[in-house]
PDB file of C-alpha atoms in Angstrom:
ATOM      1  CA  UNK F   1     108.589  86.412 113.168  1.00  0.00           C
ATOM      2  CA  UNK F   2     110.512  86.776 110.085  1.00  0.00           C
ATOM      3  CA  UNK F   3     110.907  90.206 108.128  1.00  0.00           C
ATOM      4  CA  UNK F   4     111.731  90.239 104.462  1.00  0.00           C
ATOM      5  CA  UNK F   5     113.772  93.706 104.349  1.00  0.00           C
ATOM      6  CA  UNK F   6     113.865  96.399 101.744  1.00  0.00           C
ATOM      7  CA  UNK F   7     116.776  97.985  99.707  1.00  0.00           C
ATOM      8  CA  UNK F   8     116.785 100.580 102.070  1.00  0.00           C
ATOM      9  CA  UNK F   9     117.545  98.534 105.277  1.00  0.00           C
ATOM     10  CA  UNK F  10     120.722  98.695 106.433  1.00  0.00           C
ATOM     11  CA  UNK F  11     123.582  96.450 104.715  1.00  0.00           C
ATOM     12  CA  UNK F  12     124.145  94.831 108.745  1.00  0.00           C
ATOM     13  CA  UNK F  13     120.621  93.122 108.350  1.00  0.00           C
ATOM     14  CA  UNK F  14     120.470  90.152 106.334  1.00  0.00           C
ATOM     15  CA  UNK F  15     117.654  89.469 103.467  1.00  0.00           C
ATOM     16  CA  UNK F  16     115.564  87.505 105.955  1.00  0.00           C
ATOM     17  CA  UNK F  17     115.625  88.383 110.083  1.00  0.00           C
ATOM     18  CA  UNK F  18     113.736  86.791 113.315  1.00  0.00           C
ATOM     19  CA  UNK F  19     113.576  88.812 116.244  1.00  0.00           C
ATOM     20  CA  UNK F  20     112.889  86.685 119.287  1.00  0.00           C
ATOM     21  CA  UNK F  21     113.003  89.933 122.125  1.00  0.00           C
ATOM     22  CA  UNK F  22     111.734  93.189 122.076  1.00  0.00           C
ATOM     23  CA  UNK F  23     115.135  94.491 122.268  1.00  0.00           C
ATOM     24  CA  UNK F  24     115.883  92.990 118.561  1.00  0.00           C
ATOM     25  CA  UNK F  25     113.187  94.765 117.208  1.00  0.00           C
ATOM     26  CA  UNK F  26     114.082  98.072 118.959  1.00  0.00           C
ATOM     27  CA  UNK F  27     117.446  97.675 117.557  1.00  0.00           C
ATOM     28  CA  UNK F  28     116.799  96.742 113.822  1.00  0.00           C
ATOM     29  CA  UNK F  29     113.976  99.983 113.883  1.00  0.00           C
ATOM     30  CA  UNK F  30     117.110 102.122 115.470  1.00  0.00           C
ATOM     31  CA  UNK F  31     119.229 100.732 112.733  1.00  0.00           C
ATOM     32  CA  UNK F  32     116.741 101.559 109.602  1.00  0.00           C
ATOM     33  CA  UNK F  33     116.152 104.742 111.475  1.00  0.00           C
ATOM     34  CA  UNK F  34     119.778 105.611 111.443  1.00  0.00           C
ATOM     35  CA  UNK F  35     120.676 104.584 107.942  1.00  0.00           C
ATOM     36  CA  UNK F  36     117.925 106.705 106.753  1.00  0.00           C
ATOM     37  CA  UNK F  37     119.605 109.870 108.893  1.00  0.00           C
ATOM     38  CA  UNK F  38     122.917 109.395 107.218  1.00  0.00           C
ATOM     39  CA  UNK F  39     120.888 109.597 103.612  1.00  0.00           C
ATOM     40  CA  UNK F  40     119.350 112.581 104.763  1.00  0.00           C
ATOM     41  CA  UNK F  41     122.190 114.244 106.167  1.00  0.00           C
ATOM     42  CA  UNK F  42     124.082 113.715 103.308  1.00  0.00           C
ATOM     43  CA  UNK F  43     122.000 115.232 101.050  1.00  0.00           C
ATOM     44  CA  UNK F  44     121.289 117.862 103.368  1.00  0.00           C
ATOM     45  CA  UNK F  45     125.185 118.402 102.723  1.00  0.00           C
ATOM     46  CA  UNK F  46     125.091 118.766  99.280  1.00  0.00           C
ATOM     47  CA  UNK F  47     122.502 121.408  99.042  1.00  0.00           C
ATOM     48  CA  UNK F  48     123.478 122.804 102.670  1.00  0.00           C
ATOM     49  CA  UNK F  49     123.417 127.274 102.871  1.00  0.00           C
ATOM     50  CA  UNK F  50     126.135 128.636 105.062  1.00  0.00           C
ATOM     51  CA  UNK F  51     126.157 127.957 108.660  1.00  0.00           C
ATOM     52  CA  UNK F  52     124.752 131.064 111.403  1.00  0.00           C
ATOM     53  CA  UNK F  53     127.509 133.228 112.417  1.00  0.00           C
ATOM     54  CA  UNK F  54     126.646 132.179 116.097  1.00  0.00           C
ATOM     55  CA  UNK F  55     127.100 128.038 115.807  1.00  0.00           C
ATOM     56  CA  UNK F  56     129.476 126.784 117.555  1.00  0.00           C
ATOM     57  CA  UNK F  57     133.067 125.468 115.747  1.00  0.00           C
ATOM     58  CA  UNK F  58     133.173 121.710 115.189  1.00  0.00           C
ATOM     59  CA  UNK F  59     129.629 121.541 115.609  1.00  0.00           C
ATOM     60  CA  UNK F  60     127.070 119.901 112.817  1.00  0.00           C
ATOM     61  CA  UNK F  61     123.460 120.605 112.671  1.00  0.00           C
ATOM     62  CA  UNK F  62     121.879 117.148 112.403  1.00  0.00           C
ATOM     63  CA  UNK F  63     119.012 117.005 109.717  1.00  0.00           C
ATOM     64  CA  UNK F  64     115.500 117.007 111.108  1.00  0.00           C
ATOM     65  CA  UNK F  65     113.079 114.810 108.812  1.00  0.00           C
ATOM     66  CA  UNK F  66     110.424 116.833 107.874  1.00  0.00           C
ATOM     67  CA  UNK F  67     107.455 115.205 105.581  1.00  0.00           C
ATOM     68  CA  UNK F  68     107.914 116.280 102.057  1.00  0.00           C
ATOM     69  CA  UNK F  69     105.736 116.104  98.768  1.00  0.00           C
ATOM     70  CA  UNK F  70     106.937 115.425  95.611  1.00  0.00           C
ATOM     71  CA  UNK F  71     107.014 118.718  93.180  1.00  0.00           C
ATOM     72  CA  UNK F  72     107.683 119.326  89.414  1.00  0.00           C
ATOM     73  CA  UNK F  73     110.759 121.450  90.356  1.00  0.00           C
ATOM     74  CA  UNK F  74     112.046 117.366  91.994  1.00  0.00           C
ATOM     75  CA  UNK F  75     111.365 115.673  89.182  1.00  0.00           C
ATOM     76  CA  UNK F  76     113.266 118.005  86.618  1.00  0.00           C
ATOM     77  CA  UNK F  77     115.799 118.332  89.073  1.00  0.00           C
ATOM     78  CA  UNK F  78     116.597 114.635  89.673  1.00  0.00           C
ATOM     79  CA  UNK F  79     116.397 114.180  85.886  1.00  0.00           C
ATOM     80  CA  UNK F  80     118.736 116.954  85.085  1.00  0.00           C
ATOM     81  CA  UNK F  81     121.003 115.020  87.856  1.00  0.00           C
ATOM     82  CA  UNK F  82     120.744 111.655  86.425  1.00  0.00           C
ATOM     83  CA  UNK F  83     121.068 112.755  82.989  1.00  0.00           C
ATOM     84  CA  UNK F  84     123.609 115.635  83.035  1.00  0.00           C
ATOM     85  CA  UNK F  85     125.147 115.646  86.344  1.00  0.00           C
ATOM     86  CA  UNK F  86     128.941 114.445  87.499  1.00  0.00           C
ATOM     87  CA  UNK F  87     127.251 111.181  87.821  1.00  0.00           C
ATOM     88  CA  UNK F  88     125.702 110.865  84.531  1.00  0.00           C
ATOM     89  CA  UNK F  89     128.286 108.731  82.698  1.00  0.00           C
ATOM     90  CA  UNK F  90     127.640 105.953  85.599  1.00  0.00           C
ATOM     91  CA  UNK F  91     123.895 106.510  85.639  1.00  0.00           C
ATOM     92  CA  UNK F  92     123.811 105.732  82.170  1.00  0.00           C
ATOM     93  CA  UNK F  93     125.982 102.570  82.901  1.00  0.00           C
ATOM     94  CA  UNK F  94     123.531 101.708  85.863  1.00  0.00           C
ATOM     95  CA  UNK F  95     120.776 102.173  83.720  1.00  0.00           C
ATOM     96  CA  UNK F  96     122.193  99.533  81.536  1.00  0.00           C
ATOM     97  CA  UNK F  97     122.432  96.797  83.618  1.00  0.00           C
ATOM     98  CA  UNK F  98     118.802  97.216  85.059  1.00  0.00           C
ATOM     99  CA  UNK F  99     117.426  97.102  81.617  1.00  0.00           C
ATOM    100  CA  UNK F 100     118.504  93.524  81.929  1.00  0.00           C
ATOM    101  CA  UNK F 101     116.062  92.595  84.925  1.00  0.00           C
ATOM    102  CA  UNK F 102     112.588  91.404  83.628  1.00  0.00           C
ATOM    103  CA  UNK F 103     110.421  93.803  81.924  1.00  0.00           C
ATOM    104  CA  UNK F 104     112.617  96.817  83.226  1.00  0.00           C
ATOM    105  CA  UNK F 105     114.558  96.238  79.761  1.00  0.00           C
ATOM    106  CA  UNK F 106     111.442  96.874  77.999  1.00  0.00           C
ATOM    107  CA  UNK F 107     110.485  99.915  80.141  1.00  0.00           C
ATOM    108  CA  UNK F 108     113.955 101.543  79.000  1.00  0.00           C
ATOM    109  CA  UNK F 109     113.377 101.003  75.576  1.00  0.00           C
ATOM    110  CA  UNK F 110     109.811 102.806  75.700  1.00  0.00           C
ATOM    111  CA  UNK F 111     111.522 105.622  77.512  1.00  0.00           C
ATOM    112  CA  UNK F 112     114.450 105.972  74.673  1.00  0.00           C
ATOM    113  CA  UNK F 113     111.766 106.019  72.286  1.00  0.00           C
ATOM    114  CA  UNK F 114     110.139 108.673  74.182  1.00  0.00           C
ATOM    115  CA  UNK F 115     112.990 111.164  74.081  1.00  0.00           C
ATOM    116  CA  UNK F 116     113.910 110.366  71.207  1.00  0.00           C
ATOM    117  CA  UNK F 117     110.475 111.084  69.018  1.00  0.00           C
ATOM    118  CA  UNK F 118     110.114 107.879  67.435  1.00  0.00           C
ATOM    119  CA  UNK F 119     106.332 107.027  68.656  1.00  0.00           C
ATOM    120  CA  UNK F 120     103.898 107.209  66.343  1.00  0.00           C
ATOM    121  CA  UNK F 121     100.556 105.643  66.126  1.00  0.00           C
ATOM    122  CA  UNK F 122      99.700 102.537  65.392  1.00  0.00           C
ATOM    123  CA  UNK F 123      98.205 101.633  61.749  1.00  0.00           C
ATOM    124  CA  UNK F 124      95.240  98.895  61.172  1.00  0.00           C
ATOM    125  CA  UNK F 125      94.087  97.763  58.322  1.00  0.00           C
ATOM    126  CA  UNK F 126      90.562  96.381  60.060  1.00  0.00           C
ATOM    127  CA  UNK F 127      89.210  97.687  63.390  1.00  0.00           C
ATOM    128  CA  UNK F 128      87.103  95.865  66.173  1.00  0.00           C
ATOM    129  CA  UNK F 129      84.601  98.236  67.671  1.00  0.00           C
ATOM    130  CA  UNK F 130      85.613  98.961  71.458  1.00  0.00           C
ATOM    131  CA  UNK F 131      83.245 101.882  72.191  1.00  0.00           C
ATOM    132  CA  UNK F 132      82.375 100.091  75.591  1.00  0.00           C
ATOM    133  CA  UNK F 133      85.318  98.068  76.133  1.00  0.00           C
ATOM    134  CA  UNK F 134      88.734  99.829  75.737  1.00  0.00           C
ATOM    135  CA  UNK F 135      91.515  97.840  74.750  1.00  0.00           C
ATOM    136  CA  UNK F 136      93.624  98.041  78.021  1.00  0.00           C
ATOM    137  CA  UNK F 137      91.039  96.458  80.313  1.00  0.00           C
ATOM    138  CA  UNK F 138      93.364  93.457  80.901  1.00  0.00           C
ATOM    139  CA  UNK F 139      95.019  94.041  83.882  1.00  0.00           C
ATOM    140  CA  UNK F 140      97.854  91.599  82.923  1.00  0.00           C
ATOM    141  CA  UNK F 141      99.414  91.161  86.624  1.00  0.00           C
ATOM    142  CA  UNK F 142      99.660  95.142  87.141  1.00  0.00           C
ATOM    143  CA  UNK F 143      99.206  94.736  90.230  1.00  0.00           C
ATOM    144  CA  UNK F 144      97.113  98.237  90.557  1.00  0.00           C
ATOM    145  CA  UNK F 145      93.365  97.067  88.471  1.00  0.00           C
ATOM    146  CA  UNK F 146      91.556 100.205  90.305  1.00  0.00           C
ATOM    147  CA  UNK F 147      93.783 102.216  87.589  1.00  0.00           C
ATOM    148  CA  UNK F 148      92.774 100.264  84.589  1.00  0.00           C
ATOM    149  CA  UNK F 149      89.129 100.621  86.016  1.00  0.00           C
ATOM    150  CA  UNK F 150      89.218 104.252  86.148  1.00  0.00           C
ATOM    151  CA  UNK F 151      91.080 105.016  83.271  1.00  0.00           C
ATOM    152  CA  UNK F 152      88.253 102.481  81.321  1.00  0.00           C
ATOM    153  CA  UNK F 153      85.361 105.346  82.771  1.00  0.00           C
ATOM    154  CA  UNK F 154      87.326 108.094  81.749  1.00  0.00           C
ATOM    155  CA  UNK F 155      88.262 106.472  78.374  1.00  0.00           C
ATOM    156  CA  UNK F 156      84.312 106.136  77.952  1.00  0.00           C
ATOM    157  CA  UNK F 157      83.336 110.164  78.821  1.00  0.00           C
ATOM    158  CA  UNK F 158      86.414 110.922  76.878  1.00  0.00           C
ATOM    159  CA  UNK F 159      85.297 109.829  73.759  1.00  0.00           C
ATOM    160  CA  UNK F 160      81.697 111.004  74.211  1.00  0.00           C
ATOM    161  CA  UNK F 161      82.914 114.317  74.904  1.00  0.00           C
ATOM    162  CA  UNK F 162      84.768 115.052  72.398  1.00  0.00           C
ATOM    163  CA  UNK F 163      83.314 112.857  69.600  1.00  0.00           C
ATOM    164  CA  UNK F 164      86.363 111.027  68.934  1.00  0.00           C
ATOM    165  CA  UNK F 165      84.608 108.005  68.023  1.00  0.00           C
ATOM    166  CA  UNK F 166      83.522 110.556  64.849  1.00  0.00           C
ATOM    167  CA  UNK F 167      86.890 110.763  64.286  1.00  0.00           C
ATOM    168  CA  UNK F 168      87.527 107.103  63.144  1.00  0.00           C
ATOM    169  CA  UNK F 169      88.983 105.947  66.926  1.00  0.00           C
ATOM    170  CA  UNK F 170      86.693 104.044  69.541  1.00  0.00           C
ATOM    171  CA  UNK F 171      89.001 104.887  72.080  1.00  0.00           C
ATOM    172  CA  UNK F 172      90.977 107.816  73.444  1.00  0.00           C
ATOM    173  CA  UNK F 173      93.401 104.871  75.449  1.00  0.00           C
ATOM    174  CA  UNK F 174      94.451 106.943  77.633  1.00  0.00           C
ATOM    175  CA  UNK F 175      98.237 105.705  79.383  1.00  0.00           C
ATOM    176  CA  UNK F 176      97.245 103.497  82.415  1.00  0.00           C
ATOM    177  CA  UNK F 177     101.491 102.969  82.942  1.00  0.00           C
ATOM    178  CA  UNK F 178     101.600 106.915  82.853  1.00  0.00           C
ATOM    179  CA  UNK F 179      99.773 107.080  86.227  1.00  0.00           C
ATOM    180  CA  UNK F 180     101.083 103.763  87.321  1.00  0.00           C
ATOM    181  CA  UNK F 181     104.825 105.190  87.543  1.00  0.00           C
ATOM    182  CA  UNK F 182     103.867 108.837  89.659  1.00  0.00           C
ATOM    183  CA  UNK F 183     101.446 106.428  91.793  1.00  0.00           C
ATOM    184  CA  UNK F 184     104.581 103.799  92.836  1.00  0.00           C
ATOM    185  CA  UNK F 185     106.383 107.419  92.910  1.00  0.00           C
ATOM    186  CA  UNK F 186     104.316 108.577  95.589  1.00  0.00           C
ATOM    187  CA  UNK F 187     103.496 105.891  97.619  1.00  0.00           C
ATOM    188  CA  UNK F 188     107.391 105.209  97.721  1.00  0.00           C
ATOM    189  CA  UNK F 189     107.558 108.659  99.010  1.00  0.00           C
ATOM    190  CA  UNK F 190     104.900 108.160 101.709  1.00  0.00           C
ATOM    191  CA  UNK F 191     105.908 104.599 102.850  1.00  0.00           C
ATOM    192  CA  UNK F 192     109.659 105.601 103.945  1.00  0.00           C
ATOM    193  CA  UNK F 193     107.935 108.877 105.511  1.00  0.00           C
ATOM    194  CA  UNK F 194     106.057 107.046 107.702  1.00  0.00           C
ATOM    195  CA  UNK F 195     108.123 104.024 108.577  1.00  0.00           C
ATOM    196  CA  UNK F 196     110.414 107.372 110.207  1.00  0.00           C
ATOM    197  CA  UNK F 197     106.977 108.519 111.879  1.00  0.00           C
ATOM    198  CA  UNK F 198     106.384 105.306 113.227  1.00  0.00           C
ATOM    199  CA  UNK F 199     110.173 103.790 114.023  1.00  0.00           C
ATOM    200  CA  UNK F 200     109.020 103.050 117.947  1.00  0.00           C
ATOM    201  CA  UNK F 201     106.165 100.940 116.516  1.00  0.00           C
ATOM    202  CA  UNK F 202     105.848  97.429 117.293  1.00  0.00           C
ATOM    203  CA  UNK F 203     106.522  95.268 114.164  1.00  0.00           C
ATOM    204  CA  UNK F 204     103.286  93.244 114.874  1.00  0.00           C
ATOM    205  CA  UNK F 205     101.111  96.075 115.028  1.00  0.00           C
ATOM    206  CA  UNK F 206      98.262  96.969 112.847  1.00  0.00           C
ATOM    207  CA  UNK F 207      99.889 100.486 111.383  1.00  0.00           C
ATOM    208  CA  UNK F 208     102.953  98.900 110.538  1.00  0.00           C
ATOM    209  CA  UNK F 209     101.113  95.778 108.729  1.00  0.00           C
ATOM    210  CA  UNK F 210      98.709  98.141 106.866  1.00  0.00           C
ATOM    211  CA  UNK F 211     101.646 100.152 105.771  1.00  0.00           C
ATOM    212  CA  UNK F 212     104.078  97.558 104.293  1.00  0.00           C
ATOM    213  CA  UNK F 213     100.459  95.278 102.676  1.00  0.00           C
ATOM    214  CA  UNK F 214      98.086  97.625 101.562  1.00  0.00           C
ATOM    215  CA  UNK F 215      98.585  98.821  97.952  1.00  0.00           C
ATOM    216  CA  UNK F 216      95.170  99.465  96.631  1.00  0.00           C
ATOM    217  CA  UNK F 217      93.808 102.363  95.485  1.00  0.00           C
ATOM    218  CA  UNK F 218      91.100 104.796  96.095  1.00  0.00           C
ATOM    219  CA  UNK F 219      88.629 107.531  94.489  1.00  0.00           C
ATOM    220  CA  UNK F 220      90.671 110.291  96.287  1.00  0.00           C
ATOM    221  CA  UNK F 221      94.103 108.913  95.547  1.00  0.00           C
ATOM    222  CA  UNK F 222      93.109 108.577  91.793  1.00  0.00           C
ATOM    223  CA  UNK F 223      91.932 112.483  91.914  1.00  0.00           C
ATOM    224  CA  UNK F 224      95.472 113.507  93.590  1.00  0.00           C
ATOM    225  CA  UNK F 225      97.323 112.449  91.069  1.00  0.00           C
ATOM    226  CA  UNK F 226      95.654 113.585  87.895  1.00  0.00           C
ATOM    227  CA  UNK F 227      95.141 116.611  89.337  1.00  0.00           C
ATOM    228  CA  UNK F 228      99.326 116.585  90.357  1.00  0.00           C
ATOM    229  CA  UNK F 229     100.150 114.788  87.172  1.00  0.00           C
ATOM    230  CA  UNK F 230      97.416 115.220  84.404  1.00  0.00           C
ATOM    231  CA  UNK F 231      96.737 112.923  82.008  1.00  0.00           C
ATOM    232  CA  UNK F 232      98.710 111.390  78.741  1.00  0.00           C
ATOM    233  CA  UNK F 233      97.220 108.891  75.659  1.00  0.00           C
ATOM    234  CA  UNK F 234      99.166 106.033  75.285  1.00  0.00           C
ATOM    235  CA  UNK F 235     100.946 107.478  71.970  1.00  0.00           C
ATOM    236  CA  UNK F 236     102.933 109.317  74.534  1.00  0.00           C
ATOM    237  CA  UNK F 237     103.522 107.066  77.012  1.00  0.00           C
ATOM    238  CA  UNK F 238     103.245 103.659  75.847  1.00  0.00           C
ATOM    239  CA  UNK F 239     101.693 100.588  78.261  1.00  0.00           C
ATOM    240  CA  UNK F 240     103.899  97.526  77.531  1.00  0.00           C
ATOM    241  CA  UNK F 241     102.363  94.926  75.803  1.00  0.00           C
ATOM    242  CA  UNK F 242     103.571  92.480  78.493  1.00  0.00           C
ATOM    243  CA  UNK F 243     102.596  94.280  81.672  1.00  0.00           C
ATOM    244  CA  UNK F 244     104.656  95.962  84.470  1.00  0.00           C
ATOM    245  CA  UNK F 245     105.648  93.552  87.404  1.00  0.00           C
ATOM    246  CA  UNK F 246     104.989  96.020  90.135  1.00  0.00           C
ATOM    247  CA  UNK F 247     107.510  93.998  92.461  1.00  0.00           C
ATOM    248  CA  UNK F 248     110.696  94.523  90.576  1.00  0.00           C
ATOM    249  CA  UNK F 249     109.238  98.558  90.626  1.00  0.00           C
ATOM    250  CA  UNK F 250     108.725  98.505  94.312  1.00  0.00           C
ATOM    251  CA  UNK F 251     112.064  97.018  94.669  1.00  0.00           C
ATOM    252  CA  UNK F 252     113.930  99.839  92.757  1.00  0.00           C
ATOM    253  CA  UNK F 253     111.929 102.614  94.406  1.00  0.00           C
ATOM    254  CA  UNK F 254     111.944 101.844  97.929  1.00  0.00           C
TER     255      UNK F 254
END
């Protein structure tokens, strides 16, 4: 059966692979497994404490996974890393050339306009009433339509709570691509997590197909992360006019 690997397979294992024993499968599981320990332990290096007076000279503690979640203190940390660190100079370079893939480029641009302040609202000389229908309920090839569904029911109590349609705005268009990114954040998270729970796994079997197909979303999933991550209008964090593809994001994060 052939496997279309990720970015994080090992470079020995080519773009597509058939395995035609059980000992090829074995193998290309040990090898995934084993690139994902060297990741591991070399960021176990770089924020490593001294060793215990007792271990043994020339001997190296080998990391032991352990799931993780995703926390505030990660995200500022990684973006005071990629933004300020040794590395910066060449994340900034890096940056660069992805902005060239697809809509990635656009993505970058939204985020420079982010930091930067520059966002304000749009202006309209003539607006169509939306009370019932907000204006991001095309999907456009997201990929993810349960957000866009929930987000249009929470768009709706939004304004009724708080009489913003009073206010001169139908909508409170709230940022679907907001949720979007933290959602692709943590299933990224939870996907390499569990491919290391379930390394001795048969490719063929039902865990390991639900795992690497299933990307649909549920009531509880949606609750997680605006309770994790809150909510944002789209004045702060702008949906692209043309859609994300969630492919190329999938492709970067895992």
């Amino acid at each position: 059966m052939g496997l279309t690997t990720s970015k994080a397979t090992p470079a020995s294992i080519t773009t597509t692979t058939s395995f035609t024993t059980q000992s090829e499968k074995f193998q290309y599981l040990q090898d995934c497994y084993d690139d994902r320990q060297d990741q591991l332990q070399r960021l176990n290096k770089k924020h490593s404490t001294p060793s215990p007076p007792n271990q043994g000279e020339g001997e190296e503690d080998q990391p032991v996974y352990t799931p993780t979640s995703i926390t505030v203190e990660n995200l500022k940390q990684w973006s005071d890393e990629f933004n300020e660190g040794d590395d910066s100079v060449k994340n900034r370079i890096s940056l660069q050339a992805l902005s060239q893939i697809g809509c990635i480029s656009s993505m970058v641009k939204k985020l420079n306009n982010l930091n930067d302040g520059n966002l304000t609202d749009d202006v309209w000389t003539t607006e169509v009433e939306t009370f019932k229908a907000p204006s991001y309920t095309a999907t456009n090839n997201s990929g993810a339509s349960w957000l866009y569904t929930a987000l249009s029911l929470l768009d709706h109590q939004y304004v009724v709570k708080f009489d913003i349609k009073s206010a001169g705005r139908s909508s409170s268009q709230l940022s679907y691509k907001y949720l979007l990114f933290y959602d692709k954040l943590e299933r990224s998270n939870h996907l390499l997590s569990k491919m290391i729970e379930t390394s001795d796994f048969d490719l063929n079997s039902r865990v390991i197909q639900h795992l690497l197909n299933h990307n649909a979303g549920h009531w509880d999933m949606l609750i997680n992360l605006i309770t994790k991550y809150g909510l944002v209008p789209s004045t702060r964090y702008p949906d692209l006019s043309s859609g994300v593809m969630v492919e190329q994001l999938d492709y970067l994060l895992t």
